[in-house]
Short mmCIF file of C-alpha atoms (C1' of nucleotides) in Angstrom, two decimals:
data_model
loop_
_atom_site.label_atom_id
_atom_site.label_comp_id
_atom_site.label_asym_id
_atom_site.label_seq_id
_atom_site.Cartn_x
_atom_site.Cartn_y
_atom_site.Cartn_z
CA MET A 893 15.27 -11.75 35.78
CA ALA A 894 13.71 -13.16 32.72
CA LYS A 895 9.75 -14.02 32.66
CA GLN A 896 9.32 -17.52 33.20
CA TYR A 897 5.20 -17.26 32.97
CA TRP A 898 2.66 -16.30 30.05
CA ILE A 899 -0.84 -15.05 30.97
CA GLY A 900 -1.85 -17.64 28.06
CA ASP A 901 -0.54 -20.93 29.15
CA ILE A 902 -2.05 -19.60 31.85
CA LEU A 903 -6.34 -19.32 30.98
CA VAL A 904 -5.21 -22.63 29.06
CA GLY A 905 -5.15 -23.99 32.25
CA SER A 906 -0.68 -25.22 32.22
CA HIS A 907 -0.46 -23.13 35.73
CA ASP A 908 -3.50 -24.37 38.49
CA GLU A 909 -3.45 -23.48 41.55
CA GLU A 910 0.90 -22.14 41.14
CA VAL A 911 2.08 -19.57 42.70
CA VAL A 912 3.50 -17.60 39.33
CA GLU A 913 5.24 -14.21 38.77
CA LEU A 914 3.34 -12.05 35.60
CA CYS A 915 5.17 -9.64 34.19
CA GLY A 916 2.98 -7.17 32.21
CA TRP A 917 0.39 -3.48 31.66
CA VAL A 918 -1.92 -2.70 33.35
CA HIS A 919 -4.49 -2.60 30.68
CA ARG A 920 -7.60 -1.31 33.13
CA THR A 921 -7.50 -0.80 36.83
CA ARG A 922 -11.10 -1.00 39.39
CA GLY A 923 -11.41 -1.05 43.17
CA SER A 924 -12.20 0.75 46.61
CA ASN A 925 -9.82 0.93 48.82
CA LYS A 926 -9.97 -2.89 50.24
CA ILE A 927 -9.58 -4.55 47.10
CA ARG A 928 -8.03 -3.34 43.52
CA PHE A 929 -8.91 -5.29 40.40
CA LEU A 930 -6.49 -5.02 37.89
CA VAL A 931 -6.07 -5.97 34.71
CA LEU A 932 -3.60 -7.14 33.17
CA ARG A 933 -2.04 -7.40 29.76
CA ASP A 934 0.79 -9.31 28.22
CA SER A 935 1.62 -10.06 24.28
CA THR A 936 -0.35 -13.22 25.20
CA GLY A 937 -3.86 -12.27 26.92
CA SER A 938 -5.43 -10.39 29.69
CA LEU A 939 -6.34 -11.91 33.28
CA GLN A 940 -7.69 -10.00 36.74
CA CYS A 941 -5.60 -9.95 38.87
CA VAL A 942 -7.18 -9.70 42.58
CA ILE A 943 -5.33 -7.08 45.79
CA LYS A 944 -6.35 -7.01 49.05
CA LYS A 945 -5.92 -4.86 51.77
CA GLY A 946 -4.07 -7.46 53.85
CA ALA A 947 -3.30 -9.74 51.87
CA VAL A 948 0.05 -7.51 50.80
CA ASP A 949 1.41 -5.24 52.53
CA ASP A 950 -0.01 -1.56 52.26
CA GLU A 951 2.87 -0.14 50.09
CA CYS A 952 2.24 -2.80 47.56
CA PHE A 953 -1.19 -2.60 47.85
CA ASP A 954 -1.05 1.39 46.98
CA ALA A 955 1.68 0.98 44.55
CA LEU A 956 -0.33 -0.90 41.99
CA SER A 957 -3.55 -0.19 43.20
CA GLY A 958 -2.24 3.92 41.69
CA ALA A 959 -1.17 2.51 38.28
CA LEU A 960 -2.11 4.16 35.99
CA ILE A 961 -2.68 2.91 32.15
CA GLU A 962 -0.05 0.84 30.73
CA SER A 963 1.92 1.67 34.09
CA SER A 964 3.98 -2.77 33.04
CA VAL A 965 4.47 -3.59 36.34
CA ARG A 966 5.69 -7.91 38.28
CA VAL A 967 3.14 -9.89 39.99
CA THR A 968 3.44 -12.48 42.13
CA GLY A 969 0.38 -15.03 43.18
CA GLN A 970 -1.83 -18.12 42.94
CA VAL A 971 -3.71 -19.73 39.56
CA ILE A 972 -6.87 -19.62 40.85
CA ARG A 973 -10.08 -20.63 38.32
CA THR A 974 -12.82 -19.08 38.99
CA ASP A 975 -16.23 -18.98 38.46
CA ARG A 976 -15.93 -15.77 37.77
CA GLU A 977 -15.98 -13.70 33.76
CA HIS A 978 -13.07 -14.79 32.93
CA GLY A 979 -12.20 -18.06 33.96
CA TYR A 980 -8.94 -17.30 35.63
CA GLU A 981 -6.90 -14.19 38.07
CA LEU A 982 -4.23 -14.76 39.98
CA SER A 983 -4.22 -13.49 44.34
CA VAL A 984 -1.68 -11.69 44.43
CA SER A 985 0.52 -11.36 47.49
CA THR A 986 3.41 -9.38 45.95
CA GLY A 987 3.87 -6.97 43.09
CA ASN A 988 5.08 -3.82 41.90
CA VAL A 989 5.26 -1.86 39.63
CA VAL A 990 8.61 -0.72 36.76
CA GLY A 991 7.00 1.38 35.06
CA ALA A 992 5.24 4.08 36.59
CA VAL A 993 2.97 7.12 33.62
CA ASN A 994 3.10 9.60 34.35
CA PRO A 995 -0.74 11.18 36.17
CA ASP A 996 0.31 13.89 33.28
CA SER A 997 -0.09 12.63 30.47
CA PRO A 998 -2.01 9.72 31.30
CA PHE A 999 -2.04 6.82 28.73
CA PRO A 1000 -3.96 8.85 25.37
CA ILE A 1001 -5.84 6.67 23.38
CA THR A 1002 -9.16 5.42 25.52
CA GLU A 1003 -12.13 3.34 25.15
CA SER A 1004 -14.18 6.55 23.12
CA ALA A 1005 -11.24 7.13 20.90
CA MET A 1006 -10.84 3.40 19.97
CA ALA A 1007 -15.17 2.94 20.19
CA GLU A 1008 -15.04 5.96 17.53
CA ALA A 1009 -12.69 4.23 15.14
CA ASP A 1010 -14.50 1.25 15.42
CA GLY A 1011 -11.38 -1.27 14.26
CA GLY A 1012 -10.72 1.87 11.27
CA GLU A 1013 -8.15 4.16 12.08
CA THR A 1014 -8.09 8.23 13.12
CA GLU A 1015 -6.46 11.23 12.75
CA PHE A 1016 -5.72 10.88 16.49
CA LEU A 1017 -4.74 7.28 16.37
CA LEU A 1018 -2.25 7.19 13.45
CA ASP A 1019 -0.21 10.23 14.05
CA ASN A 1020 -0.17 7.82 18.01
CA ARG A 1021 1.13 4.75 16.04
CA HIS A 1022 3.23 4.12 17.90
CA LEU A 1023 1.04 3.75 21.77
CA TYR A 1024 -1.93 1.70 19.66
CA LEU A 1025 0.32 -1.01 18.38
CA ARG A 1026 0.22 -2.32 21.49
CA THR A 1027 -4.04 -1.95 21.12
CA SER A 1028 -5.09 -5.78 21.49
CA ARG A 1029 -6.74 -4.70 17.86
CA MET A 1030 -3.64 -4.04 16.73
CA THR A 1031 -2.07 -7.45 18.16
CA LYS A 1032 -4.16 -9.44 16.55
CA MET A 1033 -3.36 -7.68 13.13
CA LEU A 1034 0.37 -8.28 14.09
CA LYS A 1035 -0.20 -11.89 14.80
CA ILE A 1036 -1.72 -12.23 11.84
CA ARG A 1037 0.56 -10.53 10.38
CA SER A 1038 3.58 -12.55 11.23
CA THR A 1039 1.77 -15.52 10.64
CA VAL A 1040 0.65 -14.62 6.93
CA PHE A 1041 4.80 -14.14 6.67
CA GLY A 1042 5.36 -17.75 8.53
CA ALA A 1043 3.74 -18.48 5.41
CA VAL A 1044 5.40 -17.32 2.87
CA HIS A 1045 8.75 -18.80 3.89
CA SER A 1046 6.84 -21.73 4.53
CA TYR A 1047 5.77 -22.26 1.42
CA PHE A 1048 8.77 -21.29 -1.11
CA ARG A 1049 11.38 -23.13 1.03
CA ASP A 1050 9.49 -26.37 1.57
CA ARG A 1051 9.70 -25.71 -2.44
CA ASP A 1052 13.65 -25.77 -2.26
CA PHE A 1053 12.91 -21.81 -3.00
CA ILE A 1054 16.55 -20.48 -2.24
CA GLU A 1055 15.19 -17.32 -0.38
CA TYR A 1056 17.45 -14.14 -2.34
CA GLN A 1057 18.15 -10.25 -1.38
CA ALA A 1058 18.16 -8.01 -4.21
CA PRO A 1059 19.06 -3.52 -3.63
CA ASN A 1060 16.93 -1.69 -3.17
CA PHE A 1061 19.06 1.14 -4.00
CA VAL A 1062 18.56 1.32 -8.16
CA ALA A 1063 18.38 3.19 -11.69
CA GLY A 1064 15.13 2.26 -13.39
CA ALA A 1065 12.02 1.53 -13.23
CA VAL A 1066 10.24 -1.79 -12.81
CA GLU A 1067 6.67 -0.10 -13.58
CA GLY A 1068 5.82 3.26 -15.05
CA GLY A 1069 8.92 6.06 -14.54
CA SER A 1070 6.19 8.70 -13.28
CA THR A 1071 5.74 6.22 -9.84
CA LEU A 1072 9.57 6.06 -8.86
CA PHE A 1073 10.70 7.33 -5.01
CA GLU A 1074 14.05 9.67 -6.12
CA VAL A 1075 16.85 9.68 -4.21
CA PRO A 1076 20.33 11.94 -4.34
CA TYR A 1077 22.65 9.50 -4.25
CA PHE A 1078 26.37 11.34 -4.26
CA GLY A 1079 25.69 13.63 -6.56
CA LYS A 1080 23.60 11.96 -9.11
CA LYS A 1081 20.02 9.86 -9.16
CA ALA A 1082 19.32 6.37 -7.29
CA TYR A 1083 15.14 5.59 -7.07
CA LEU A 1084 14.31 3.15 -4.32
CA THR A 1085 12.86 -0.31 -5.80
CA GLN A 1086 9.70 -1.40 -7.12
CA SER A 1087 9.69 -4.64 -6.96
CA TRP A 1088 12.23 -7.57 -6.84
CA GLN A 1089 11.99 -8.15 -10.20
CA LEU A 1090 14.50 -7.37 -12.44
CA TYR A 1091 17.65 -7.65 -10.03
CA ALA A 1092 15.83 -11.75 -9.71
CA GLU A 1093 15.99 -12.28 -13.11
CA ALA A 1094 19.82 -12.55 -13.12
CA ALA A 1095 19.60 -14.31 -10.60
CA MET A 1096 17.56 -16.74 -12.43
CA PRO A 1097 19.60 -19.06 -14.37
CA ALA A 1098 21.98 -19.76 -10.74
CA LEU A 1099 20.08 -20.19 -8.33
CA GLU A 1100 16.69 -21.51 -10.48
CA ARG A 1101 14.49 -21.51 -7.75
CA LEU A 1102 13.72 -17.91 -5.46
CA TYR A 1103 12.25 -15.57 -3.72
CA THR A 1104 12.07 -12.46 -1.44
CA ILE A 1105 10.02 -11.02 0.87
CA ALA A 1106 11.08 -6.79 1.06
CA PRO A 1107 9.88 -3.59 0.96
CA SER A 1108 8.49 -1.86 -2.06
CA PHE A 1109 8.32 1.76 -3.07
CA ARG A 1110 5.90 3.10 -4.98
CA ALA A 1111 5.23 7.35 -5.38
CA GLU A 1112 1.66 6.95 -6.49
CA LYS A 1113 -0.25 10.16 -4.76
CA SER A 1114 -3.15 7.10 -4.36
CA ARG A 1115 -5.59 7.36 -1.75
CA THR A 1116 -7.04 4.57 -1.55
CA ARG A 1117 -8.08 1.68 0.78
CA ARG A 1118 -5.73 -0.65 -1.02
CA HIS A 1119 -2.68 1.81 -2.04
CA LEU A 1120 0.40 1.87 0.15
CA THR A 1121 4.03 3.93 -0.79
CA GLU A 1122 6.11 1.28 1.11
CA PHE A 1123 4.42 -2.62 0.92
CA TRP A 1124 5.63 -5.63 1.50
CA HIS A 1125 6.55 -7.91 -1.89
CA ALA A 1126 6.41 -11.89 -2.02
CA GLU A 1127 8.17 -12.16 -4.90
CA MET A 1128 9.42 -15.99 -6.51
CA GLU A 1129 10.81 -16.64 -10.18
CA ILE A 1130 11.23 -19.58 -12.03
CA ALA A 1131 13.65 -20.79 -14.33
CA TRP A 1132 11.95 -23.88 -17.15
CA GLY A 1133 8.52 -21.95 -16.84
CA GLY A 1134 5.78 -20.10 -17.62
CA ASN A 1135 2.34 -18.68 -16.83
CA GLN A 1136 0.49 -21.51 -16.69
CA GLU A 1137 3.07 -23.28 -13.44
CA VAL A 1138 3.45 -19.46 -11.90
CA MET A 1139 0.05 -19.15 -11.91
CA GLU A 1140 -0.09 -23.22 -10.40
CA HIS A 1141 2.53 -21.61 -7.58
CA GLY A 1142 0.49 -18.06 -6.70
CA GLU A 1143 -2.74 -19.74 -5.98
CA ALA A 1144 -1.56 -22.61 -3.89
CA LEU A 1145 0.74 -20.05 -1.82
CA VAL A 1146 -2.54 -17.67 -1.07
CA ARG A 1147 -4.43 -21.35 -0.01
CA SER A 1148 -1.36 -21.86 2.54
CA ILE A 1149 -1.48 -19.55 4.14
CA ALA A 1150 -5.14 -19.34 4.27
CA GLN A 1151 -4.84 -22.83 5.25
CA SER A 1152 -2.55 -20.84 7.90
CA LEU A 1153 -4.49 -18.16 9.14
CA VAL A 1154 -6.70 -20.59 9.83
CA GLU A 1155 -4.25 -22.76 11.79
CA GLU A 1156 -3.00 -20.99 13.76
CA ARG A 1157 -4.35 -17.65 14.16
CA GLU A 1158 -8.35 -19.42 14.35
CA ASP A 1159 -9.03 -16.38 17.70
CA GLU A 1160 -7.70 -13.67 15.80
CA LEU A 1161 -9.62 -13.77 13.61
CA SER A 1162 -12.64 -14.43 15.15
CA GLU A 1163 -12.46 -11.27 17.97
CA LEU A 1164 -12.08 -9.91 14.00
CA GLY A 1165 -15.30 -10.76 12.76
CA ARG A 1166 -13.40 -12.81 10.34
CA ASP A 1167 -15.99 -15.92 9.64
CA ILE A 1168 -13.59 -18.84 9.75
CA ASP A 1169 -15.81 -20.98 7.43
CA MET A 1170 -14.74 -18.25 4.86
CA ILE A 1171 -10.93 -18.39 5.19
CA GLN A 1172 -11.57 -22.51 5.15
CA LYS A 1173 -12.84 -21.47 1.68
CA TYR A 1174 -9.83 -20.30 0.39
CA ALA A 1175 -8.04 -22.09 1.56
CA ASP A 1176 -9.65 -25.77 -0.07
CA SER A 1177 -10.95 -24.22 -3.78
CA LYS A 1178 -9.71 -24.31 -7.02
CA TYR A 1179 -9.32 -20.63 -8.11
CA PRO A 1180 -11.00 -20.04 -11.67
CA ARG A 1181 -9.02 -18.67 -15.18
CA MET A 1182 -11.12 -16.23 -16.95
CA ARG A 1183 -9.43 -14.68 -20.00
CA TYR A 1184 -9.34 -10.67 -20.69
CA ASP A 1185 -11.01 -10.77 -23.30
CA GLU A 1186 -13.71 -12.96 -21.38
CA ALA A 1187 -13.78 -10.37 -18.40
CA VAL A 1188 -14.04 -7.73 -21.53
CA GLU A 1189 -17.17 -9.54 -23.02
CA THR A 1190 -18.46 -9.94 -19.26
CA LEU A 1191 -17.87 -6.12 -18.40
CA GLN A 1192 -19.90 -5.81 -21.44
CA SER A 1193 -22.83 -7.56 -21.19
CA LYS A 1194 -23.20 -5.60 -17.62
CA GLY A 1195 -23.24 -2.37 -19.16
CA VAL A 1196 -19.89 -1.41 -18.86
CA GLU A 1197 -18.82 0.92 -21.00
CA ILE A 1198 -14.87 -0.72 -21.25
CA GLU A 1199 -12.86 -1.26 -25.23
CA TRP A 1200 -10.58 -3.88 -25.83
CA GLY A 1201 -7.06 -2.18 -25.43
CA GLN A 1202 -8.17 -0.60 -21.68
CA ASP A 1203 -5.89 -2.25 -18.53
CA LEU A 1204 -9.35 -3.11 -15.45
CA ASP A 1205 -9.39 -0.41 -13.45
CA TYR A 1206 -10.24 -1.20 -9.47
CA SER A 1207 -13.70 0.00 -10.21
CA LYS A 1208 -13.98 -3.04 -13.85
CA GLU A 1209 -12.02 -5.13 -11.13
CA LYS A 1210 -15.28 -4.74 -8.56
CA ILE A 1211 -17.15 -5.31 -10.84
CA LEU A 1212 -16.06 -8.96 -11.91
CA THR A 1213 -15.28 -10.34 -8.39
CA GLN A 1214 -18.50 -9.67 -7.85
CA ASP A 1215 -19.56 -12.76 -9.26
CA PHE A 1216 -16.55 -14.76 -7.41
CA GLU A 1217 -16.05 -16.46 -3.95
CA VAL A 1218 -13.29 -16.78 -4.30
CA PRO A 1219 -9.89 -14.94 -5.59
CA HIS A 1220 -8.99 -15.94 -9.19
CA PHE A 1221 -7.73 -14.66 -12.45
CA LEU A 1222 -7.66 -13.35 -15.40
CA THR A 1223 -4.88 -13.74 -17.62
CA HIS A 1224 -3.51 -12.72 -21.53
CA TYR A 1225 -3.81 -9.24 -21.13
CA PRO A 1226 -3.42 -6.95 -24.65
CA ARG A 1227 0.28 -6.59 -24.22
CA VAL A 1228 -0.44 -3.26 -25.25
CA ALA A 1229 -1.42 -2.73 -21.97
CA LYS A 1230 1.45 -5.08 -19.05
CA PRO A 1231 5.40 -3.14 -19.43
CA PHE A 1232 7.71 -4.54 -21.50
CA TYR A 1233 9.23 -7.14 -19.25
CA HIS A 1234 5.66 -9.56 -20.09
CA ARG A 1235 6.48 -12.06 -23.17
CA PRO A 1236 4.07 -12.22 -25.73
CA ASP A 1237 1.90 -15.04 -26.53
CA PRO A 1238 3.22 -17.07 -29.42
CA GLU A 1239 0.12 -18.07 -30.11
CA ASP A 1240 -1.48 -14.36 -30.94
CA PRO A 1241 1.50 -11.44 -29.76
CA LYS A 1242 -1.67 -9.61 -29.83
CA TYR A 1243 -1.64 -10.62 -25.92
CA VAL A 1244 0.76 -10.72 -23.49
CA LEU A 1245 1.29 -14.29 -21.14
CA CYS A 1246 0.39 -13.03 -17.17
CA HIS A 1247 -1.81 -13.44 -15.27
CA ASP A 1248 -3.09 -11.29 -12.29
CA LEU A 1249 -5.24 -12.43 -8.25
CA LEU A 1250 -8.47 -10.84 -7.98
CA ALA A 1251 -9.19 -11.55 -4.03
CA PRO A 1252 -13.05 -11.15 -3.03
CA GLU A 1253 -14.90 -8.70 -1.57
CA GLY A 1254 -14.06 -6.10 -3.43
CA TYR A 1255 -10.05 -6.60 -1.77
CA GLY A 1256 -9.00 -6.51 -5.25
CA GLU A 1257 -6.04 -7.34 -7.18
CA ILE A 1258 -3.66 -9.10 -4.86
CA ILE A 1259 -0.79 -11.08 -8.01
CA GLY A 1260 0.56 -10.08 -10.73
CA GLY A 1261 2.68 -12.06 -12.64
CA GLY A 1262 3.29 -14.36 -15.69
CA GLU A 1263 6.03 -15.26 -18.54
CA ARG A 1264 8.84 -12.94 -19.02
CA THR A 1265 10.46 -12.07 -21.97
CA TRP A 1266 13.14 -14.16 -21.84
CA SER A 1267 15.30 -13.14 -25.63
CA GLU A 1268 17.29 -11.05 -26.82
CA LYS A 1269 15.85 -9.76 -29.82
CA GLU A 1270 12.91 -9.93 -28.70
CA ILE A 1271 13.26 -8.21 -25.36
CA LEU A 1272 15.00 -4.88 -27.14
CA GLU A 1273 11.84 -5.15 -29.37
CA ARG A 1274 9.18 -5.01 -26.56
CA ILE A 1275 12.06 -2.25 -25.37
CA ASP A 1276 11.61 -0.10 -27.79
CA GLU A 1277 7.95 -0.38 -28.54
CA GLU A 1278 7.07 1.35 -25.38
CA GLY A 1279 9.74 4.46 -25.85
CA THR A 1280 11.27 2.74 -22.99
CA PRO A 1281 15.25 4.13 -22.29
CA ARG A 1282 16.97 1.42 -22.54
CA GLU A 1283 20.69 2.25 -20.97
CA PRO A 1284 18.98 1.59 -17.40
CA TYR A 1285 17.47 -1.98 -17.70
CA GLU A 1286 21.66 -3.34 -20.11
CA PHE A 1287 22.08 -5.69 -17.69
CA TYR A 1288 18.68 -6.74 -18.17
CA ILE A 1289 18.97 -7.35 -21.27
CA ASP A 1290 22.62 -8.68 -21.19
CA ILE A 1291 21.00 -11.12 -18.77
CA ARG A 1292 19.83 -12.66 -22.32
CA ARG A 1293 23.00 -13.07 -23.81
CA TYR A 1294 24.53 -15.99 -21.82
CA GLY A 1295 21.89 -19.03 -21.44
CA GLY A 1296 18.83 -17.60 -21.96
CA VAL A 1297 15.75 -19.65 -20.28
CA PRO A 1298 11.98 -19.12 -20.10
CA HIS A 1299 11.17 -18.23 -16.93
CA GLY A 1300 8.35 -16.09 -15.04
CA GLY A 1301 7.26 -14.90 -11.54
CA PHE A 1302 5.44 -13.30 -9.64
CA GLY A 1303 4.28 -10.18 -7.10
CA MET A 1304 2.21 -10.36 -4.71
CA GLY A 1305 1.65 -7.35 -2.13
CA ILE A 1306 1.43 -8.80 1.26
CA ASP A 1307 -0.86 -6.18 2.87
CA ARG A 1308 -3.11 -6.72 1.09
CA VAL A 1309 -3.57 -10.27 1.76
CA CYS A 1310 -3.33 -9.29 6.01
CA ALA A 1311 -6.31 -6.84 4.69
CA TRP A 1312 -8.61 -9.16 2.08
CA LEU A 1313 -7.81 -12.42 4.74
CA SER A 1314 -8.34 -10.41 7.88
CA GLY A 1315 -11.51 -8.47 7.00
CA ALA A 1316 -9.99 -4.98 7.29
CA ASP A 1317 -11.49 -1.50 6.49
CA HIS A 1318 -7.48 -0.36 5.57
CA ILE A 1319 -4.11 -1.79 4.20
CA ARG A 1320 -3.00 0.56 6.24
CA GLU A 1321 -4.83 -1.08 9.80
CA THR A 1322 -2.57 -4.30 9.07
CA ILE A 1323 0.80 -2.80 8.97
CA PRO A 1324 2.62 -1.38 11.84
CA PHE A 1325 3.75 2.20 10.39
CA PRO A 1326 1.68 3.14 7.61
CA ARG A 1327 3.32 5.18 4.49
CA ASP A 1328 1.48 6.78 2.33
CA SER A 1329 1.82 10.17 0.07
CA ARG A 1330 0.91 11.78 3.36
CA ARG A 1331 1.64 10.90 6.32
CA VAL A 1332 5.93 9.55 7.36
CA THR A 1333 5.53 9.74 10.69
CA PRO A 1334 5.88 8.45 13.35
"C1'" G B 1249 -2.68 15.30 -10.73
"C1'" C B 1250 -8.25 15.94 -9.52
"C1'" C B 1251 -13.39 15.47 -7.06
"C1'" G B 1252 -15.49 15.25 -2.08
"C1'" A B 1253 -15.98 16.54 3.14
"C1'" C B 1254 -13.78 18.07 7.84
"C1'" A B 1255 -10.97 20.91 12.05
"C1'" U B 1256 -14.31 22.14 19.46
"C1'" A B 1257 -10.69 20.53 26.60
"C1'" G B 1258 -5.25 14.19 26.26
"C1'" C B 1259 -9.70 11.54 24.08
"C1'" U B 1260 -15.27 11.55 22.16
"C1'" U B 1261 -18.10 14.83 21.35
"C1'" A B 1262 -22.86 18.56 22.12
"C1'" G B 1263 -23.49 22.96 20.95
"C1'" U B 1264 -30.47 26.20 17.67
"C1'" U B 1265 -31.88 32.39 13.77
"C1'" G B 1266 -24.58 35.55 15.54
"C1'" G B 1267 -25.24 37.35 22.41
"C1'" U B 1268 -18.52 35.34 27.70
"C1'" G B 1269 -19.37 26.92 25.20
"C1'" G B 1270 -22.06 22.02 27.85
"C1'" A B 1271 -20.80 16.42 28.48
"C1'" G B 1272 -18.75 11.15 28.57
"C1'" C B 1273 -14.33 8.86 29.42
"C1'" G B 1274 -9.24 9.97 31.01
"C1'" G B 1275 -6.23 12.85 34.93
"C1'" U B 1276 -6.69 14.45 40.27
"C1'" G B 1277 -8.50 14.55 45.73
"C1'" G B 1278 -12.54 11.60 48.16
"C1'" A B 1279 -16.36 7.56 49.74
"C1'" C B 1280 -16.88 1.63 48.93
"C1'" U B 1281 -14.21 -5.32 50.82
"C1'" G B 1282 -16.40 -9.06 43.90
"C1'" U B 1283 -15.10 -4.75 40.64
"C1'" U B 1284 -15.88 -6.20 34.66
"C1'" A B 1285 -15.56 0.27 29.73
"C1'" A B 1286 -16.71 -0.71 38.03
"C1'" U B 1287 -21.21 3.02 41.37
"C1'" C B 1288 -20.88 8.21 43.77
"C1'" C B 1289 -19.29 13.09 45.09
"C1'" A B 1290 -15.85 16.83 44.70
"C1'" C B 1291 -11.43 19.26 41.78
"C1'" A B 1292 -8.47 20.88 37.25
"C1'" G B 1293 -8.46 20.77 31.78
"C1'" G B 1294 -10.32 25.39 26.62
"C1'" U B 1295 -6.01 30.91 21.99
"C1'" C B 1296 -13.11 27.15 19.51
"C1'" G B 1297 -6.23 24.45 13.52
"C1'" C B 1298 -4.26 29.43 11.64
"C1'" A B 1299 -5.03 34.88 8.78
"C1'" G B 1300 -7.98 38.44 8.18
"C1'" G B 1301 -13.13 39.89 6.59
"C1'" U B 1302 -18.54 41.14 7.98
"C1'" U B 1303 -20.76 42.78 12.44
"C1'" C B 1304 -21.85 46.43 18.44
"C1'" G B 1305 -20.67 40.60 18.70
"C1'" A B 1306 -17.93 35.09 15.69
"C1'" G B 1307 -17.36 28.41 17.74
"C1'" U B 1308 -21.76 30.24 14.56
"C1'" C B 1309 -21.70 33.72 8.48
"C1'" C B 1310 -17.45 34.71 4.61
"C1'" U B 1311 -12.12 34.90 1.91
"C1'" G B 1312 -7.89 32.96 2.38
"C1'" C B 1313 -4.04 29.20 4.68
"C1'" U B 1314 -2.90 24.21 6.22
"C1'" G B 1315 -3.65 19.76 8.14
"C1'" U B 1316 -6.60 15.80 7.90
"C1'" C B 1317 -9.71 12.32 6.27
"C1'" G B 1318 -12.65 9.80 2.06
"C1'" G B 1319 -13.13 8.52 -3.53
"C1'" C B 1320 -10.69 8.83 -9.06
"C1'" G B 1321 -6.80 7.40 -11.79
"C1'" C B 1322 -2.22 3.58 -11.83
"C1'" C B 1323 -0.54 -0.70 -8.97
"C1'" A B 1324 0.73 -5.39 -4.95
#
RNA sequence: GCCGACAUAGCUUAGUUGGUGGAGCGGUGGACUGUUAAUCCACAGGUCGCAGGUUCGAGUCCUGCUGUCGGCGCCA
């Protein structure tokens, strides 16, 4: 029998005084041998169910009284408005346990485990991720995550972008080769993809505006609050556009994600301690832009040791973002600091036409993108100067022999965006089963 | 790859100068007809991460190992 009633609907007054059957999991129980209080949880909220001896038969009373935390139950009763703490209660007339929890192995995640973690994650909670998912904190995170994914799809589809899929087994790297996951492939070697980009460029002349949401894999041994070895990547590519147009899309996308969260997830964000006005500001503000040279000057004026040509590492990003209350772009990095596919600036080929979007509050880079090197001559020059072998990129070079056009795109780390907008302490709080250099289980 | 920290019951932890490990939650049994992390009484639950060493004696001191966590470089 399909579930018909949802606790969230009861809590907003949709079933006042009605008799309903609720299906869910036991969050907490308390009470005496004559009256039991069972806090029932489903995906939409939780509700206190009152079970009085005499109002239900003894078998039902005993069964529900014995239901341990996280047992699944069905209860039928009348929805009662109350002045007590919860606003609503269910006055139970009957019910039963569907999936019992064995007292020899009760639900291991206790209040103390949650309190200690304090929004973070202990080893125990990471080991029991499959059970931790059903706690209120993770549930909120997963709902926020869903809204972010939905907002990305909406943004691109509303603008006639085509969703396009690239292979996950690849022969070559996008970023530096050292961070590739190597996998055996019928006696040969293949790698897990780091980015959809190179294969998206192949479809650029066919679709002109394309995007994806897909996992990317990077074998970085990074142990930071910003890194996963498997992360979700929102990427886009457009024909007939360059660094400026791509950057406009990046800004508009991030702003629309923030707006969707304000509209759909205000409760979840507030309960996680997020200030909604701040998220609204991220949705409403223009994001400032700064050239690499300007960033270097700013850093030098703050006494940071940095030489022109160096990439901006996280510690330097953080110093820069201190001055901003909203995300901001860094553009026009030196070509020596960026991979071959970035197009050198025709006005000054020392630089490439690229941009990074840095999130405030210390969350760092959430988007990296730019204009692509699109002529055969230029791409060969860039590959050779970088010392990258040509063979794995033969298809990529070949694209440019048949009607190359200016184009560009960006990649956005969705998990990072979720971490930033939800205010998470660590990126892995935003993903159901985080993967890092030391953990592939559960 | 590098630097740092930690490891005690299912969970969270206390454990003093080395002298046979306590508690709260959770579980079990009991009391209680309106509880809000309910309360009260009782019970069960420990190879103190692993392996060596010092010592009459090690959760505690030393060495090694393993695991985990935090951070760096790189990136989204």
